[in-house]
Amino acid sequence: MTTSRTARRVPRARRLVQAAIGILTTVLVATACAGGGAQSAGSGTPRDGGDLTFLIDSLGDTWIPNNSAISSFQGHIWGHVTDKLVYVDENGKTSPWIATSWDQNADATEFTLHLRSGVTFSDGTPLEAAAVVANLDMWSKGDASRGIQPIGLFPKTYKAAEVVDPATVKVTFTSPTLGFIPTLGYHGSILISPKSLALPADQQADLKNDIGSGPYVVESWKDSDSVVLKKRPDYDWAPPVLSHQGPARIDTITYKQVSEQQVRTSSVQSGQADVAYNPSPKELESFKTQGFGVAAPRYLGFVNGFAINTKVAPFDDVKVRQALQHGIDRQEILNTVYTPDWLAATSFIQSNVPGATDHSADFAFDAAKAESLLDEAGWAKGPDGTRAKNGTPLALTLYPNPYLATSKAVDELVAQQLRKIGFKVDLQAFDVVTYGQRIKVGSPTVPAYEITRSFIDAGTVGGVLTDANKGENWFGVGQSDQKLTQLATDVAGASDPNARNTQLDELQGYVLDQGYFVPLTQIVQRLYLQSPRVHDVTYNGLAYANYYTAWIGDQR
């Protein structure tokens, strides 16, 4: 066995968020800039009080807490209303939280979680073993009768969880599952009161009904407009790795939906808001020189790129998929859209994920090679430069991912590059809600699904590449590619970390060699422009800003 190491006013916030709309004045603030690493360091002594206003592009389309995958926008709110069993930092290191320690058997098929005592949900009910079991079952199985889906990246090998005693949970799997403990820190693995989990889906979609154990509670919310959180005075079970214990310091956090990027950033510059989410990458250096805090934490997960649907012609041809890979100039994307903070993709997973290896040669930009592959596949260039085969043009429609602020600019550049080698490329952009409804993995009309998805442990990757064990089947191959199925299964079911790294390396090479995934760049999905009055913000392995540790300096 192995064991781990151990009701306050809100008028100011409401006034600010109302004023945020339409504010375009710029006020330069000459103050020290907060850094953008794991924690933004403040100056002075932390103090309690104050209200924080966070301007965000969207609040997502549903608040059902466990429904396939939580919106990356909603993850900001859930991270303050709920807790997790473990904490994962930006390097993928796991440490205790609600689970103070854990044991596993030799082949990683059985885990025992030891829970922190004295933890309660905000309605006063204890967060004990029975509540943890209810959450684990929901993450794994969902509830089809109520239209609630399981978490997409939760291990497919989950068998059962049982209460040993109020402070102990035993979890079993059908095969080795090394990724189980890290996945407990995933942003979808949030602990919700069993009372909330038992509600019908439409009642769970009302955020006020979703009871967590986190440092904040929902004071009010308005769909597609705002969420106001109020600190919980009796909170006292934060991850030990953080620099603060006890209640949060900031009294309220108001998340206000403001879709226009310029309005968000200008509101922070003019002092009408404290944080703007998803500022333009190209403006980050300018904001720093003006004295604002800028954070660009990297998350653990997939790089930004396209999962190719092999069921949609002509992408059922490996040569066309490979041509797509080699026809994209990623350095031009980095130079044009991003800044030196962004890194070139070296695989289809981020290089900071434990087990990631460099396969950049498999998809390196080579326009001549791309054109040769298309020639071999029978796609001939016409007078206008567009290729065709048997009278059918070589067409591709890209759907910019609204969860990534730079997606449209990147896709426009990709379209220009691919047109040079003979593709006819169209772009169709949708808002978050419409995108979620129309653009889905495996859709018969979507040839390339843009991924910007986080995960905690690479062992979960096998659960999305095929449809084995009810996997998400990203590439539309089902289990017809026996090698892909075997490699994905081996990675998901490995019991030895070193052996798994070898298998993961082979899986990465095979996915890229087959052209199943077209990497674009490594991703810094979560960008923050922050008022210099906000100090000591922490960022976890999913790059979410956590204001539990934060405090507000000079008051406006």
Coordinates of C-alpha atoms in Angstrom, one line a residue, residues 20-419:
A20 CA -19.0 48.4 -16.9
I21 CA -21.2 48.3 -20.0
G22 CA -20.2 51.1 -22.4
I23 CA -17.1 52.2 -20.5
L24 CA -14.3 52.8 -22.9
T25 CA -12.2 55.4 -21.1
T26 CA -8.6 54.4 -20.3
V27 CA -7.0 55.5 -17.1
L28 CA -3.3 54.6 -16.7
V29 CA -2.4 53.4 -13.3
A30 CA 1.3 53.6 -12.3
T31 CA 1.5 50.8 -9.8
A32 CA 3.6 47.6 -9.4
C33 CA 2.3 44.8 -11.6
A34 CA 1.1 41.5 -10.2
G35 CA 2.9 38.5 -11.7
G36 CA 1.3 35.7 -13.7
G37 CA 2.7 32.5 -12.3
A38 CA 1.1 30.1 -9.8
Q39 CA 0.4 33.1 -7.5
S40 CA 0.3 36.8 -8.0
A41 CA 2.3 38.3 -5.1
G42 CA 0.9 41.3 -3.3
S43 CA 2.7 43.9 -1.2
G44 CA 1.7 44.9 2.3
T45 CA -0.3 43.0 4.9
P46 CA -3.3 41.0 3.8
R47 CA -6.6 42.4 5.1
D48 CA -10.2 41.3 5.1
G49 CA -13.1 43.1 3.3
G50 CA -13.9 44.5 0.0
D51 CA -15.8 43.5 -3.1
L52 CA -14.3 42.2 -6.4
T53 CA -15.9 42.5 -9.8
F54 CA -14.9 40.0 -12.5
L55 CA -15.9 40.7 -16.1
I56 CA -16.3 37.5 -18.1
D57 CA -17.3 36.8 -21.8
S58 CA -20.0 34.2 -21.0
L59 CA -21.6 32.3 -18.2
G60 CA -22.3 29.2 -20.2
D61 CA -25.5 27.5 -21.1
T62 CA -26.5 25.3 -18.0
W63 CA -25.7 25.2 -14.3
I64 CA -26.4 21.5 -13.9
P65 CA -23.3 20.8 -11.8
N66 CA -22.5 17.3 -13.3
N67 CA -23.4 17.2 -16.9
S68 CA -20.6 15.8 -19.2
A69 CA -18.2 18.7 -18.9
I70 CA -18.5 22.0 -17.0
S71 CA -18.2 25.1 -19.1
S72 CA -14.7 26.6 -18.7
F73 CA -16.5 29.9 -17.9
Q74 CA -18.6 28.3 -15.1
G75 CA -15.5 26.7 -13.7
H76 CA -14.6 30.1 -12.2
I77 CA -17.8 30.2 -10.1
W78 CA -17.8 26.5 -9.2
G79 CA -14.2 26.8 -7.9
H80 CA -15.4 29.2 -5.2
V81 CA -18.8 27.6 -4.4
T82 CA -17.5 24.0 -4.1
D83 CA -14.4 22.0 -2.9
K84 CA -12.6 19.0 -4.4
L85 CA -11.2 15.9 -2.9
V86 CA -7.6 16.8 -3.9
Y87 CA -5.8 19.9 -5.1
V88 CA -3.7 19.9 -8.3
D89 CA -1.1 22.6 -9.0
E90 CA 0.1 24.0 -12.3
N91 CA 2.7 21.2 -12.6
G92 CA 0.2 18.4 -12.1
K93 CA 1.3 17.8 -8.5
T94 CA -1.5 16.4 -6.3
S95 CA -1.9 17.3 -2.7
P96 CA -4.6 16.8 0.0
W97 CA -7.8 18.8 0.3
I98 CA -11.1 17.2 1.5
A99 CA -9.3 13.9 1.2
T100 CA -6.4 14.2 3.7
S101 CA -4.7 11.1 2.4
W102 CA -5.3 8.0 0.3
D103 CA -4.1 4.5 -0.1
Q104 CA -4.0 2.3 -3.2
N105 CA -3.4 -1.4 -3.8
A106 CA -0.5 -2.7 -5.8
D107 CA -2.2 -2.8 -9.2
A108 CA -4.1 0.5 -8.7
T109 CA -7.6 -1.1 -8.9
E110 CA -8.6 -0.2 -5.3
F111 CA -8.2 3.2 -3.5
T112 CA -9.2 4.2 0.0
L113 CA -9.9 7.9 0.7
H114 CA -9.5 9.3 4.2
L115 CA -11.7 12.4 4.6
R116 CA -11.2 15.6 6.6
S117 CA -13.5 15.9 9.6
G118 CA -15.7 18.8 10.4
V119 CA -16.4 19.8 6.7
T120 CA -20.0 20.9 6.0
F121 CA -22.0 21.9 3.0
S122 CA -23.3 25.5 3.2
D123 CA -26.7 24.2 4.3
G124 CA -25.0 22.7 7.4
T125 CA -25.1 19.0 6.4
P126 CA -21.8 17.2 6.9
L127 CA -19.6 16.3 3.9
E128 CA -18.9 12.8 4.9
A129 CA -18.3 9.5 3.1
A130 CA -21.9 9.0 1.9
A131 CA -21.8 12.4 0.2
V132 CA -18.5 11.5 -1.5
V133 CA -20.0 8.2 -2.8
A134 CA -23.0 10.0 -4.2
N135 CA -20.7 12.4 -6.1
L136 CA -18.4 9.7 -7.4
D137 CA -21.4 7.7 -8.7
M138 CA -22.8 10.8 -10.4
W139 CA -19.4 11.7 -12.0
S140 CA -19.0 8.2 -13.3
K141 CA -22.6 7.3 -14.4
G142 CA -24.7 10.4 -14.5
D143 CA -28.4 9.8 -14.5
A144 CA -29.9 9.1 -17.9
S145 CA -33.4 9.1 -16.5
R146 CA -33.0 12.8 -15.6
G147 CA -30.9 13.7 -18.6
I148 CA -27.7 14.2 -16.6
Q149 CA -24.5 13.0 -18.3
P150 CA -21.4 11.6 -16.6
I151 CA -18.2 13.6 -16.6
G152 CA -16.5 13.0 -19.9
L153 CA -13.0 12.6 -18.5
F154 CA -13.8 10.6 -15.4
P155 CA -12.2 7.1 -15.6
K156 CA -14.3 4.7 -17.6
T157 CA -13.0 1.8 -15.4
Y158 CA -14.9 3.0 -12.3
K159 CA -16.8 0.1 -10.7
A160 CA -18.1 1.3 -7.4
A161 CA -17.6 3.3 -4.2
E162 CA -18.7 2.3 -0.8
V163 CA -18.8 3.9 2.7
V164 CA -16.4 2.2 5.1
D165 CA -17.2 4.7 7.9
P166 CA -18.1 8.4 7.9
A167 CA -14.5 9.4 7.2
T168 CA -13.5 6.6 4.8
V169 CA -14.5 5.7 1.2
K170 CA -13.3 2.7 -0.7
V171 CA -13.3 3.0 -4.5
T172 CA -12.8 0.1 -6.9
F173 CA -12.1 -0.1 -10.6
T174 CA -12.4 -2.9 -13.2
S175 CA -8.8 -2.4 -14.2
P176 CA -5.7 -0.4 -13.1
T177 CA -6.5 3.3 -13.0
L178 CA -3.4 5.4 -12.1
G179 CA -5.2 8.6 -13.1
F180 CA -8.0 8.3 -10.5
I181 CA -6.5 10.5 -7.7
P182 CA -5.3 13.3 -10.0
T183 CA -8.7 13.4 -11.7
L184 CA -10.3 14.2 -8.4
G185 CA -8.8 17.7 -8.9
Y186 CA -10.4 18.2 -12.3
H187 CA -12.7 21.2 -12.6
G188 CA -15.7 18.9 -13.1
S189 CA -15.0 16.9 -10.0
I190 CA -16.8 19.3 -7.7
L191 CA -18.5 18.1 -4.5
I192 CA -22.2 18.9 -4.4
S193 CA -24.6 18.2 -1.6
P194 CA -26.5 14.9 -2.1
K195 CA -29.7 16.9 -1.6
S196 CA -28.9 19.0 -4.7
L197 CA -27.8 15.9 -6.7
A198 CA -31.2 14.3 -6.0
L199 CA -33.1 17.2 -7.6
P200 CA -34.6 17.1 -11.1
A201 CA -32.3 18.4 -13.8
D202 CA -34.3 21.6 -14.3
Q203 CA -34.0 22.4 -10.5
Q204 CA -30.3 21.7 -10.5
A205 CA -30.0 24.2 -13.4
D206 CA -31.1 26.8 -10.9
L207 CA -27.7 27.8 -9.4
K208 CA -29.3 28.8 -6.1
N209 CA -30.2 25.1 -5.6
D210 CA -26.7 23.8 -6.0
I211 CA -25.2 23.5 -2.5
G212 CA -21.4 23.2 -2.2
S213 CA -18.9 23.3 0.7
G214 CA -16.7 26.0 -0.7
P215 CA -15.6 29.4 0.7
Y216 CA -18.4 31.3 -1.0
V217 CA -22.1 30.8 -1.4
V218 CA -24.4 32.1 -4.2
E219 CA -26.1 35.3 -3.1
S220 CA -27.9 35.9 -6.4
W221 CA -27.7 35.1 -10.1
K222 CA -29.3 36.1 -13.3
D223 CA -29.1 33.9 -16.4
S224 CA -26.7 35.2 -19.0
D225 CA -26.0 38.3 -16.9
S226 CA -24.3 37.9 -13.5
V227 CA -23.5 35.8 -10.5
V228 CA -22.9 37.3 -7.1
L229 CA -21.0 35.2 -4.5
K230 CA -20.8 36.0 -0.7
K231 CA -18.1 34.6 1.5
R232 CA -19.0 31.9 4.0
P233 CA -17.9 33.0 7.5
D234 CA -17.5 29.4 8.9
Y235 CA -15.3 28.0 6.1
D236 CA -12.1 26.5 7.4
W237 CA -10.9 23.6 5.2
A238 CA -8.9 25.0 2.4
P239 CA -6.1 22.9 0.7
P240 CA -3.1 23.0 3.2
V241 CA -0.8 23.9 0.2
L242 CA -2.4 27.3 0.0
S243 CA -1.1 30.3 2.0
H244 CA -4.3 31.0 3.8
Q245 CA -6.8 29.1 6.1
G246 CA -10.1 30.1 7.5
P247 CA -12.8 32.2 5.7
A248 CA -11.9 34.0 2.5
R249 CA -10.7 37.6 2.8
I250 CA -12.8 39.3 0.1
D251 CA -16.5 39.7 1.0
T252 CA -18.1 39.3 -2.4
I253 CA -17.2 38.3 -5.9
T254 CA -19.5 39.5 -8.7
Y255 CA -19.1 37.8 -12.1
K256 CA -20.6 40.0 -14.7
Q257 CA -21.1 38.8 -18.3
V258 CA -19.7 41.4 -20.8
S259 CA -19.2 39.9 -24.2
E260 CA -17.1 42.7 -25.7
Q261 CA -13.4 42.3 -25.0
Q262 CA -12.6 46.0 -25.3
V263 CA -15.3 46.9 -22.8
R264 CA -14.0 44.3 -20.3
T265 CA -10.4 45.6 -20.4
S266 CA -11.3 49.3 -20.5
S267 CA -13.5 48.8 -17.5
V268 CA -10.5 47.5 -15.5
Q269 CA -8.2 50.2 -16.8
S270 CA -10.7 52.9 -15.8
G271 CA -11.2 51.4 -12.3
Q272 CA -14.8 50.3 -12.8
A273 CA -14.0 46.6 -12.4
D274 CA -11.2 44.5 -10.9
V275 CA -10.6 41.7 -13.4
A276 CA -11.2 41.2 -17.1
Y277 CA -11.1 37.7 -18.4
N278 CA -9.7 36.9 -21.9
P279 CA -7.9 40.2 -22.8
S280 CA -6.2 40.3 -26.1
P281 CA -2.8 38.4 -25.9
K282 CA -1.2 41.2 -28.0
E283 CA -2.1 43.8 -25.4
L284 CA -0.6 42.0 -22.3
E285 CA 2.8 43.7 -22.5
S286 CA 1.1 47.1 -22.8
F287 CA -1.1 46.4 -19.7
K288 CA 2.0 45.4 -17.7
T289 CA 3.8 48.6 -18.6
Q290 CA 0.8 50.5 -17.5
G291 CA 1.0 48.9 -14.0
F292 CA -1.8 46.4 -14.2
G293 CA -1.6 42.8 -13.1
V294 CA -1.4 40.3 -16.0
A295 CA -1.7 36.5 -15.6
A296 CA -1.4 33.9 -18.3
P297 CA -1.2 30.6 -16.5
R298 CA -0.9 27.4 -18.6
Y299 CA -3.3 24.6 -17.9
L300 CA -2.9 20.9 -18.0
G301 CA -4.7 19.3 -20.9
F302 CA -4.9 19.1 -24.7
V303 CA -3.2 21.7 -26.9
N304 CA -5.3 23.9 -29.1
G305 CA -6.0 22.0 -32.3
F306 CA -8.5 20.1 -34.4
A307 CA -9.8 16.6 -33.7
I308 CA -10.5 15.3 -37.2
N309 CA -13.8 13.5 -37.8
T310 CA -12.8 10.5 -40.1
K311 CA -16.4 9.9 -40.9
V312 CA -16.6 13.1 -42.9
A313 CA -15.1 12.9 -46.4
P314 CA -12.5 13.6 -47.5
F315 CA -11.0 13.2 -44.0
D316 CA -11.5 9.5 -44.1
D317 CA -8.3 9.6 -46.2
V318 CA -5.2 9.6 -44.0
K319 CA -3.2 11.5 -46.7
V320 CA -5.7 14.4 -46.6
R321 CA -5.5 14.5 -42.8
Q322 CA -1.7 14.5 -43.0
A323 CA -1.8 17.3 -45.6
L324 CA -3.9 19.3 -43.3
Q325 CA -1.3 18.8 -40.5
H326 CA 1.6 19.8 -42.7
G327 CA -0.2 22.7 -44.4
I328 CA -0.4 24.8 -41.3
D329 CA 2.4 27.3 -40.4
R330 CA 2.2 27.3 -36.6
Q331 CA 5.1 29.8 -36.2
E332 CA 3.1 32.3 -38.2
I333 CA 0.2 31.8 -35.9
L334 CA 2.4 32.4 -32.8
N335 CA 4.0 35.5 -34.4
T336 CA 0.7 37.0 -35.6
V337 CA -1.9 36.2 -32.9
Y338 CA 0.1 35.6 -29.8
T339 CA 3.2 36.7 -27.9
P340 CA 6.4 35.0 -26.8
D341 CA 4.6 33.6 -23.8
W342 CA 3.0 31.1 -26.1
L343 CA 4.8 27.8 -27.0
A344 CA 4.7 25.8 -30.1
A345 CA 2.8 22.5 -29.9
T346 CA 5.0 19.4 -29.6
S347 CA 2.2 16.8 -29.4
F348 CA -1.6 16.8 -29.0
I349 CA -1.2 17.3 -25.2
Q350 CA 0.5 20.2 -23.4
S351 CA 4.2 19.8 -22.7
N352 CA 3.6 20.4 -18.9
V353 CA 1.4 17.3 -18.7
P354 CA 3.4 14.5 -17.0
G355 CA 4.2 11.9 -19.7
A356 CA 4.0 14.3 -22.7
T357 CA 6.7 13.8 -25.3
D358 CA 7.9 15.7 -28.3
H359 CA 6.4 14.6 -31.6
S360 CA 6.5 17.9 -33.4
A361 CA 8.3 16.4 -36.5
D362 CA 5.1 14.4 -37.2
F363 CA 3.1 17.5 -38.1
A364 CA 5.8 20.1 -38.9
F365 CA 4.8 22.8 -41.5
D366 CA 5.9 21.7 -44.9
A367 CA 3.7 23.2 -47.7
A368 CA 5.4 21.2 -50.4
K369 CA 4.8 17.9 -48.5
A370 CA 1.2 18.8 -48.0
E371 CA 0.7 19.5 -51.7
S372 CA 2.4 16.3 -52.6
L373 CA 0.1 14.3 -50.2
L374 CA -3.0 15.9 -51.8
D375 CA -1.6 15.1 -55.3
E376 CA -1.2 11.4 -54.2
A377 CA -4.7 11.4 -52.9
G378 CA -6.1 12.5 -56.2
W379 CA -7.0 16.1 -55.4
A380 CA -6.0 18.2 -58.5
K381 CA -5.7 22.0 -58.4
G382 CA -8.1 24.0 -60.6
P383 CA -7.5 27.4 -62.3
D384 CA -8.5 29.2 -59.2
G385 CA -6.1 27.2 -57.0
T386 CA -8.8 25.1 -55.3
R387 CA -8.4 21.4 -55.5
A388 CA -11.1 19.0 -56.6
K389 CA -11.6 15.3 -57.1
N390 CA -14.4 13.8 -59.3
G391 CA -16.0 17.3 -59.5
T392 CA -16.1 17.7 -55.7
P393 CA -14.0 20.6 -54.2
L394 CA -11.6 20.0 -51.4
A395 CA -13.7 21.8 -48.8
L396 CA -13.3 22.4 -45.0
T397 CA -15.5 24.4 -42.7
L398 CA -13.9 25.6 -39.4
Y399 CA -16.0 26.6 -36.4
P400 CA -14.0 28.9 -34.1
N401 CA -14.3 27.8 -30.5
P402 CA -15.9 30.6 -28.5
Y403 CA -14.3 29.4 -25.3
L404 CA -11.0 30.6 -26.6
A405 CA -10.8 34.4 -27.2
T406 CA -8.2 34.0 -30.0
S407 CA -9.9 31.1 -31.9
K408 CA -11.5 33.2 -34.6
A409 CA -8.2 35.0 -35.4
V410 CA -6.3 31.7 -35.4
D411 CA -8.8 30.0 -37.7
E412 CA -8.8 33.0 -40.1
L413 CA -5.0 32.6 -40.5
V414 CA -5.3 28.8 -40.8
A415 CA -7.9 29.3 -43.5
Q416 CA -5.5 31.6 -45.5
Q417 CA -2.7 29.0 -45.1
L418 CA -4.8 26.1 -46.3
R419 CA -6.2 27.9 -49.2

